[in-house]
């Protein structure tokens, strides 16, 4: 996240404040204190903004490398929190977009949850 903010021209004072703010995050759950050293603070007003900055790299990458996709045109994916839906007009286009997603995950230290991953074929054959 810090690297993305640097590339977007965020100043050093602001970057230092964000690094300090996100160095360790504490949450109180009942009587337990939970510390997190990665991710954005849940419920923080900045969380949505940082999420958008972080995934914008993926959205642009898919758009640039895929171009318009048949009848879908520029509709490549929908995202909400940690859920992503990828649209493709063919099996080959889906594989290409999944490869882009995999490259992004490797580059930014993210991981797909394979137990939650599902595929749905509409108006086609699942084996084709």
Short mmCIF file of C-alpha atoms in Angstrom, two decimals:
data_model
loop_
_atom_site.label_atom_id
_atom_site.label_comp_id
_atom_site.label_asym_id
_atom_site.label_seq_id
_atom_site.Cartn_x
_atom_site.Cartn_y
_atom_site.Cartn_z
CA UNK A 1 0.00 0.00 0.00
CA UNK A 2 2.82 2.39 0.88
CA UNK A 3 4.53 1.73 -2.48
CA UNK A 4 1.29 2.50 -4.32
CA UNK A 5 0.87 5.75 -2.39
CA UNK A 6 4.49 6.71 -3.22
CA UNK A 7 3.88 6.12 -6.93
CA UNK A 8 0.76 8.29 -6.74
CA UNK A 9 2.82 11.15 -5.32
CA UNK A 10 1.93 10.99 -1.62
CA UNK A 11 4.32 13.16 0.43
CA UNK A 12 6.88 11.81 2.89
CA UNK A 13 5.22 13.31 5.97
CA UNK A 14 1.89 11.70 5.10
CA UNK A 15 3.59 8.37 4.30
CA UNK A 16 5.43 8.44 7.64
CA UNK A 17 2.17 9.15 9.49
CA UNK A 18 0.43 6.24 7.70
CA UNK A 19 3.31 3.85 8.40
CA UNK A 20 3.19 4.77 12.09
CA UNK A 21 -0.61 4.55 12.19
CA UNK A 22 -0.67 1.11 10.56
CA UNK A 23 2.46 -0.29 12.21
CA UNK A 24 0.37 -2.25 14.70
CA UNK A 25 -3.39 -2.19 14.87
CA UNK A 26 -5.20 -3.13 18.12
CA UNK A 27 -8.85 -4.16 18.41
CA UNK A 28 -10.75 -5.00 21.56
CA UNK A 29 -13.06 -8.01 21.33
CA UNK A 30 -14.83 -8.48 24.64
CA UNK A 31 -11.98 -8.67 27.12
CA UNK A 32 -9.33 -9.73 24.55
CA UNK A 33 -7.03 -7.34 22.71
CA UNK A 34 -6.20 -8.52 19.18
CA UNK A 35 -3.16 -7.08 17.40
CA UNK A 36 -2.78 -7.07 13.62
CA UNK A 37 0.35 -6.14 11.69
CA UNK A 38 -1.08 -6.43 8.15
CA UNK A 39 -4.11 -5.06 6.35
CA UNK A 40 -6.19 -1.98 6.92
CA UNK A 41 -8.04 -1.20 10.12
CA UNK A 42 -11.52 -2.65 10.05
CA UNK A 43 -14.11 0.09 10.42
CA UNK A 44 -11.62 2.89 9.82
CA UNK A 45 -12.79 5.69 7.51
CA UNK A 46 -9.59 5.19 5.50
CA UNK A 47 -10.15 1.46 4.89
CA UNK A 48 -12.40 1.84 1.83
CA UNK A 49 -10.10 4.42 0.28
CA UNK A 50 -7.00 2.24 0.77
CA UNK A 51 -8.84 -0.82 -0.55
CA UNK A 52 -9.74 1.08 -3.73
CA UNK A 53 -6.16 2.29 -4.21
CA UNK A 54 -4.83 -1.23 -3.70
CA UNK A 55 -7.19 -3.05 -6.08
CA UNK A 56 -7.19 -0.26 -8.67
CA UNK A 57 -3.84 -1.67 -9.84
CA UNK A 58 -5.55 -5.00 -10.61
CA UNK A 59 -8.52 -3.38 -12.33
CA UNK A 60 -6.26 -1.31 -14.59
CA UNK A 61 -4.02 -4.31 -15.33
CA UNK A 62 -6.96 -6.46 -16.44
CA UNK A 63 -8.41 -3.59 -18.50
CA UNK A 64 -5.11 -2.84 -20.27
CA UNK A 65 -4.03 -6.44 -20.89
CA UNK A 66 -7.49 -7.79 -21.81
CA UNK A 67 -9.04 -4.98 -23.82
CA UNK A 68 -12.77 -5.16 -24.59
CA UNK A 69 -14.20 -8.66 -24.15
CA UNK A 70 -16.82 -9.43 -26.82
CA UNK A 71 -20.36 -8.51 -25.70
CA UNK A 72 -19.08 -7.75 -22.20
CA UNK A 73 -17.04 -4.85 -23.60
CA UNK A 74 -15.20 -3.37 -20.55
CA UNK A 75 -17.07 -5.34 -17.86
CA UNK A 76 -14.24 -7.53 -16.59
CA UNK A 77 -14.89 -7.81 -12.87
CA UNK A 78 -16.92 -6.74 -9.87
CA UNK A 79 -15.38 -6.38 -6.42
CA UNK A 80 -16.78 -5.94 -2.94
CA UNK A 81 -14.52 -6.24 0.10
CA UNK A 82 -12.69 -9.56 -0.30
CA UNK A 83 -15.05 -10.98 -2.95
CA UNK A 84 -14.32 -10.74 -6.66
CA UNK A 85 -16.39 -11.85 -9.66
CA UNK A 86 -14.55 -12.17 -12.97
CA UNK A 87 -16.55 -12.10 -16.20
CA UNK A 88 -15.31 -13.58 -19.47
CA UNK A 89 -16.91 -14.34 -22.83
CA UNK A 90 -14.90 -17.53 -23.39
CA UNK A 91 -12.79 -20.09 -21.58
CA UNK A 92 -9.57 -18.65 -23.07
CA UNK A 93 -10.49 -15.12 -21.96
CA UNK A 94 -11.19 -16.41 -18.43
CA UNK A 95 -7.84 -18.19 -18.27
CA UNK A 96 -6.10 -15.00 -19.43
CA UNK A 97 -7.84 -12.93 -16.72
CA UNK A 98 -7.12 -15.53 -14.04
CA UNK A 99 -3.44 -15.45 -15.01
CA UNK A 100 -3.45 -11.65 -14.63
CA UNK A 101 -5.09 -12.06 -11.21
CA UNK A 102 -2.46 -14.64 -10.22
CA UNK A 103 0.38 -12.30 -11.27
CA UNK A 104 -1.18 -9.48 -9.25
CA UNK A 105 -1.55 -11.70 -6.18
CA UNK A 106 2.06 -12.80 -6.39
CA UNK A 107 3.34 -9.24 -6.89
CA UNK A 108 1.31 -7.80 -3.98
CA UNK A 109 1.53 -10.68 -1.51
CA UNK A 110 -2.09 -11.72 -1.79
CA UNK A 111 -3.58 -15.18 -1.99
CA UNK A 112 -6.74 -16.60 -3.56
CA UNK A 113 -8.92 -18.66 -1.25
CA UNK A 114 -9.40 -21.78 -3.36
CA UNK A 115 -12.03 -23.18 -0.99
CA UNK A 116 -14.26 -20.19 -1.79
CA UNK A 117 -13.50 -20.16 -5.54
CA UNK A 118 -16.39 -21.17 -7.78
CA UNK A 119 -16.89 -21.20 -11.55
CA UNK A 120 -20.22 -20.73 -13.31
CA UNK A 121 -20.84 -21.22 -17.02
CA UNK A 122 -23.81 -19.37 -18.51
CA UNK A 123 -25.07 -20.17 -22.00
CA UNK A 124 -22.24 -22.57 -22.73
CA UNK A 125 -20.72 -25.90 -21.88
CA UNK A 126 -18.75 -26.44 -18.67
CA UNK A 127 -16.40 -28.83 -20.49
CA UNK A 128 -15.79 -26.68 -23.55
#
